Short mmCIF file of N, CA and C in Angstrom, two decimals:
data_model
loop_
_atom_site.label_atom_id
_atom_site.label_comp_id
_atom_site.label_asym_id
_atom_site.label_seq_id
_atom_site.Cartn_x
_atom_site.Cartn_y
_atom_site.Cartn_z
N MET A 13 3.23 11.64 16.64
CA MET A 13 4.05 10.45 16.68
C MET A 13 3.86 9.80 18.06
N THR A 14 3.74 8.50 18.09
CA THR A 14 3.52 7.78 19.34
C THR A 14 4.84 7.48 20.05
N THR A 15 4.79 7.37 21.38
CA THR A 15 5.99 7.03 22.14
C THR A 15 5.98 5.57 22.56
N ASP A 16 4.89 4.88 22.31
CA ASP A 16 4.82 3.45 22.64
C ASP A 16 5.70 2.66 21.69
N PRO A 17 6.36 1.60 22.19
CA PRO A 17 7.13 0.76 21.27
C PRO A 17 6.17 0.03 20.33
N LEU A 18 6.47 0.07 19.06
CA LEU A 18 5.62 -0.54 18.06
C LEU A 18 6.35 -1.67 17.36
N ASN A 19 5.60 -2.63 16.91
CA ASN A 19 6.14 -3.72 16.11
C ASN A 19 6.02 -3.34 14.65
N TRP A 20 7.13 -2.97 14.03
CA TRP A 20 7.15 -2.53 12.64
C TRP A 20 7.43 -3.70 11.73
N ILE A 21 6.71 -3.78 10.62
CA ILE A 21 6.85 -4.86 9.64
C ILE A 21 7.23 -4.23 8.30
N LYS A 22 8.26 -4.78 7.65
CA LYS A 22 8.66 -4.27 6.35
C LYS A 22 7.64 -4.70 5.30
N SER A 23 7.26 -3.78 4.46
CA SER A 23 6.31 -4.06 3.39
C SER A 23 6.87 -5.08 2.43
N SER A 24 5.99 -5.94 1.92
CA SER A 24 6.42 -6.92 0.93
C SER A 24 6.82 -6.25 -0.38
N TYR A 25 6.47 -4.97 -0.55
CA TYR A 25 6.85 -4.23 -1.74
C TYR A 25 8.23 -3.61 -1.63
N SER A 26 8.84 -3.67 -0.45
CA SER A 26 10.18 -3.13 -0.26
C SER A 26 11.20 -4.09 -0.83
N GLY A 27 12.19 -3.56 -1.48
CA GLY A 27 13.23 -4.39 -2.05
C GLY A 27 14.20 -4.89 -0.99
N SER A 28 14.85 -6.01 -1.26
CA SER A 28 15.82 -6.57 -0.32
C SER A 28 17.22 -5.99 -0.54
N ASN A 29 17.37 -5.12 -1.53
CA ASN A 29 18.69 -4.58 -1.85
C ASN A 29 18.98 -3.25 -1.15
N GLY A 30 18.17 -2.90 -0.15
CA GLY A 30 18.41 -1.67 0.59
C GLY A 30 17.85 -0.42 -0.06
N GLY A 31 17.01 -0.60 -1.06
CA GLY A 31 16.41 0.54 -1.76
C GLY A 31 15.26 1.12 -0.96
N SER A 32 14.13 1.22 -1.58
CA SER A 32 12.94 1.78 -0.95
C SER A 32 12.40 0.81 0.08
N CYS A 33 12.53 1.17 1.34
CA CYS A 33 12.11 0.28 2.42
C CYS A 33 11.02 0.95 3.25
N VAL A 34 9.81 0.47 3.09
CA VAL A 34 8.66 1.01 3.80
C VAL A 34 8.25 0.02 4.87
N GLU A 35 7.99 0.52 6.08
CA GLU A 35 7.51 -0.31 7.17
C GLU A 35 6.18 0.24 7.66
N TRP A 36 5.38 -0.66 8.24
CA TRP A 36 4.13 -0.23 8.85
C TRP A 36 3.93 -0.99 10.14
N ALA A 37 3.02 -0.50 10.98
CA ALA A 37 2.78 -1.07 12.31
C ALA A 37 1.36 -1.68 12.34
N PRO A 38 1.22 -2.95 11.91
CA PRO A 38 -0.11 -3.55 11.79
C PRO A 38 -0.87 -3.70 13.11
N GLU A 39 -0.18 -3.96 14.20
CA GLU A 39 -0.87 -4.11 15.49
C GLU A 39 -1.48 -2.78 15.92
N HIS A 40 -0.75 -1.69 15.68
CA HIS A 40 -1.28 -0.37 15.99
C HIS A 40 -2.51 -0.08 15.12
N ALA A 41 -2.44 -0.46 13.86
CA ALA A 41 -3.58 -0.25 12.95
C ALA A 41 -4.81 -1.01 13.43
N ALA A 42 -4.61 -2.24 13.84
CA ALA A 42 -5.73 -3.05 14.31
C ALA A 42 -6.35 -2.48 15.58
N ALA A 43 -5.52 -1.93 16.44
CA ALA A 43 -6.01 -1.41 17.72
C ALA A 43 -6.65 -0.03 17.61
N THR A 44 -6.16 0.79 16.67
CA THR A 44 -6.60 2.19 16.64
C THR A 44 -7.29 2.61 15.35
N GLY A 45 -7.09 1.86 14.27
CA GLY A 45 -7.60 2.29 12.97
C GLY A 45 -6.66 3.22 12.24
N GLU A 46 -5.57 3.65 12.90
CA GLU A 46 -4.54 4.48 12.27
C GLU A 46 -3.44 3.58 11.71
N VAL A 47 -3.10 3.80 10.47
CA VAL A 47 -2.01 3.03 9.86
C VAL A 47 -0.78 3.92 9.84
N LEU A 48 0.24 3.52 10.60
CA LEU A 48 1.50 4.27 10.66
C LEU A 48 2.47 3.68 9.64
N VAL A 49 3.14 4.56 8.89
CA VAL A 49 4.08 4.15 7.86
C VAL A 49 5.36 4.95 8.08
N ARG A 50 6.52 4.30 7.89
CA ARG A 50 7.80 5.00 8.03
C ARG A 50 8.83 4.42 7.08
N ASP A 51 9.93 5.11 6.95
CA ASP A 51 11.09 4.67 6.17
C ASP A 51 11.96 3.83 7.08
N SER A 52 12.18 2.58 6.74
CA SER A 52 12.97 1.69 7.62
C SER A 52 14.42 2.13 7.74
N LYS A 53 14.90 2.90 6.77
CA LYS A 53 16.28 3.39 6.85
C LYS A 53 16.41 4.55 7.81
N ASN A 54 15.27 5.12 8.26
CA ASN A 54 15.27 6.25 9.18
C ASN A 54 14.20 6.00 10.25
N PRO A 55 14.39 4.98 11.11
CA PRO A 55 13.35 4.59 12.06
C PRO A 55 12.99 5.66 13.08
N ASN A 56 13.87 6.62 13.32
CA ASN A 56 13.55 7.70 14.26
C ASN A 56 13.04 8.94 13.55
N GLY A 57 12.85 8.83 12.26
CA GLY A 57 12.36 9.95 11.47
C GLY A 57 10.85 10.06 11.54
N PRO A 58 10.30 10.85 10.66
CA PRO A 58 8.85 11.07 10.67
C PRO A 58 8.07 9.82 10.29
N GLN A 59 6.84 9.79 10.77
CA GLN A 59 5.90 8.71 10.44
C GLN A 59 4.71 9.33 9.74
N LEU A 60 4.19 8.63 8.77
CA LEU A 60 2.99 9.05 8.08
C LEU A 60 1.82 8.32 8.74
N THR A 61 0.77 9.05 9.11
CA THR A 61 -0.42 8.45 9.71
C THR A 61 -1.55 8.49 8.69
N LEU A 62 -2.07 7.31 8.34
CA LEU A 62 -3.12 7.19 7.34
C LEU A 62 -4.35 6.51 7.92
N THR A 63 -5.49 6.79 7.32
CA THR A 63 -6.68 6.00 7.62
C THR A 63 -6.52 4.66 6.90
N ARG A 64 -7.34 3.71 7.26
CA ARG A 64 -7.29 2.41 6.56
C ARG A 64 -7.57 2.58 5.07
N GLU A 65 -8.53 3.45 4.75
CA GLU A 65 -8.88 3.68 3.36
C GLU A 65 -7.72 4.32 2.59
N SER A 66 -7.05 5.28 3.22
CA SER A 66 -5.91 5.92 2.58
C SER A 66 -4.76 4.94 2.38
N PHE A 67 -4.54 4.08 3.37
CA PHE A 67 -3.48 3.08 3.26
C PHE A 67 -3.79 2.12 2.12
N ALA A 68 -5.06 1.70 2.00
CA ALA A 68 -5.45 0.81 0.91
C ALA A 68 -5.19 1.48 -0.44
N GLY A 69 -5.46 2.80 -0.53
CA GLY A 69 -5.17 3.54 -1.75
C GLY A 69 -3.69 3.61 -2.04
N LEU A 70 -2.88 3.78 -1.01
CA LEU A 70 -1.43 3.79 -1.18
C LEU A 70 -0.92 2.45 -1.70
N VAL A 71 -1.45 1.37 -1.16
CA VAL A 71 -1.06 0.03 -1.60
C VAL A 71 -1.45 -0.18 -3.07
N GLU A 72 -2.66 0.23 -3.44
CA GLU A 72 -3.09 0.10 -4.84
C GLU A 72 -2.19 0.91 -5.76
N PHE A 73 -1.83 2.12 -5.32
CA PHE A 73 -0.92 2.95 -6.10
C PHE A 73 0.42 2.25 -6.29
N ALA A 74 0.95 1.68 -5.21
CA ALA A 74 2.25 0.98 -5.29
C ALA A 74 2.17 -0.21 -6.24
N LYS A 75 1.06 -0.93 -6.20
CA LYS A 75 0.88 -2.08 -7.09
C LYS A 75 0.88 -1.65 -8.55
N SER A 76 0.22 -0.56 -8.84
CA SER A 76 0.08 -0.14 -10.24
C SER A 76 1.30 0.60 -10.77
N HIS A 77 2.17 1.08 -9.87
CA HIS A 77 3.35 1.82 -10.31
C HIS A 77 4.66 1.12 -9.92
N GLY A 78 4.55 -0.13 -9.47
CA GLY A 78 5.73 -0.84 -9.00
C GLY A 78 6.54 -1.38 -10.07
#
């Protein structure tokens, strides 16, 4: 987990009703190639670190099961 302050963006697939809220740090991804993902309801909790390819697969999965 990084200690640098990150700019987290809520996924467009997250609902506005407080349900499943996924955030990612696009600037970190652009700079490092690592895509960090977290639960916006638990910002100090664990973060998932994915490769760009794995993140793309996660997005495709979300699209097909949304």
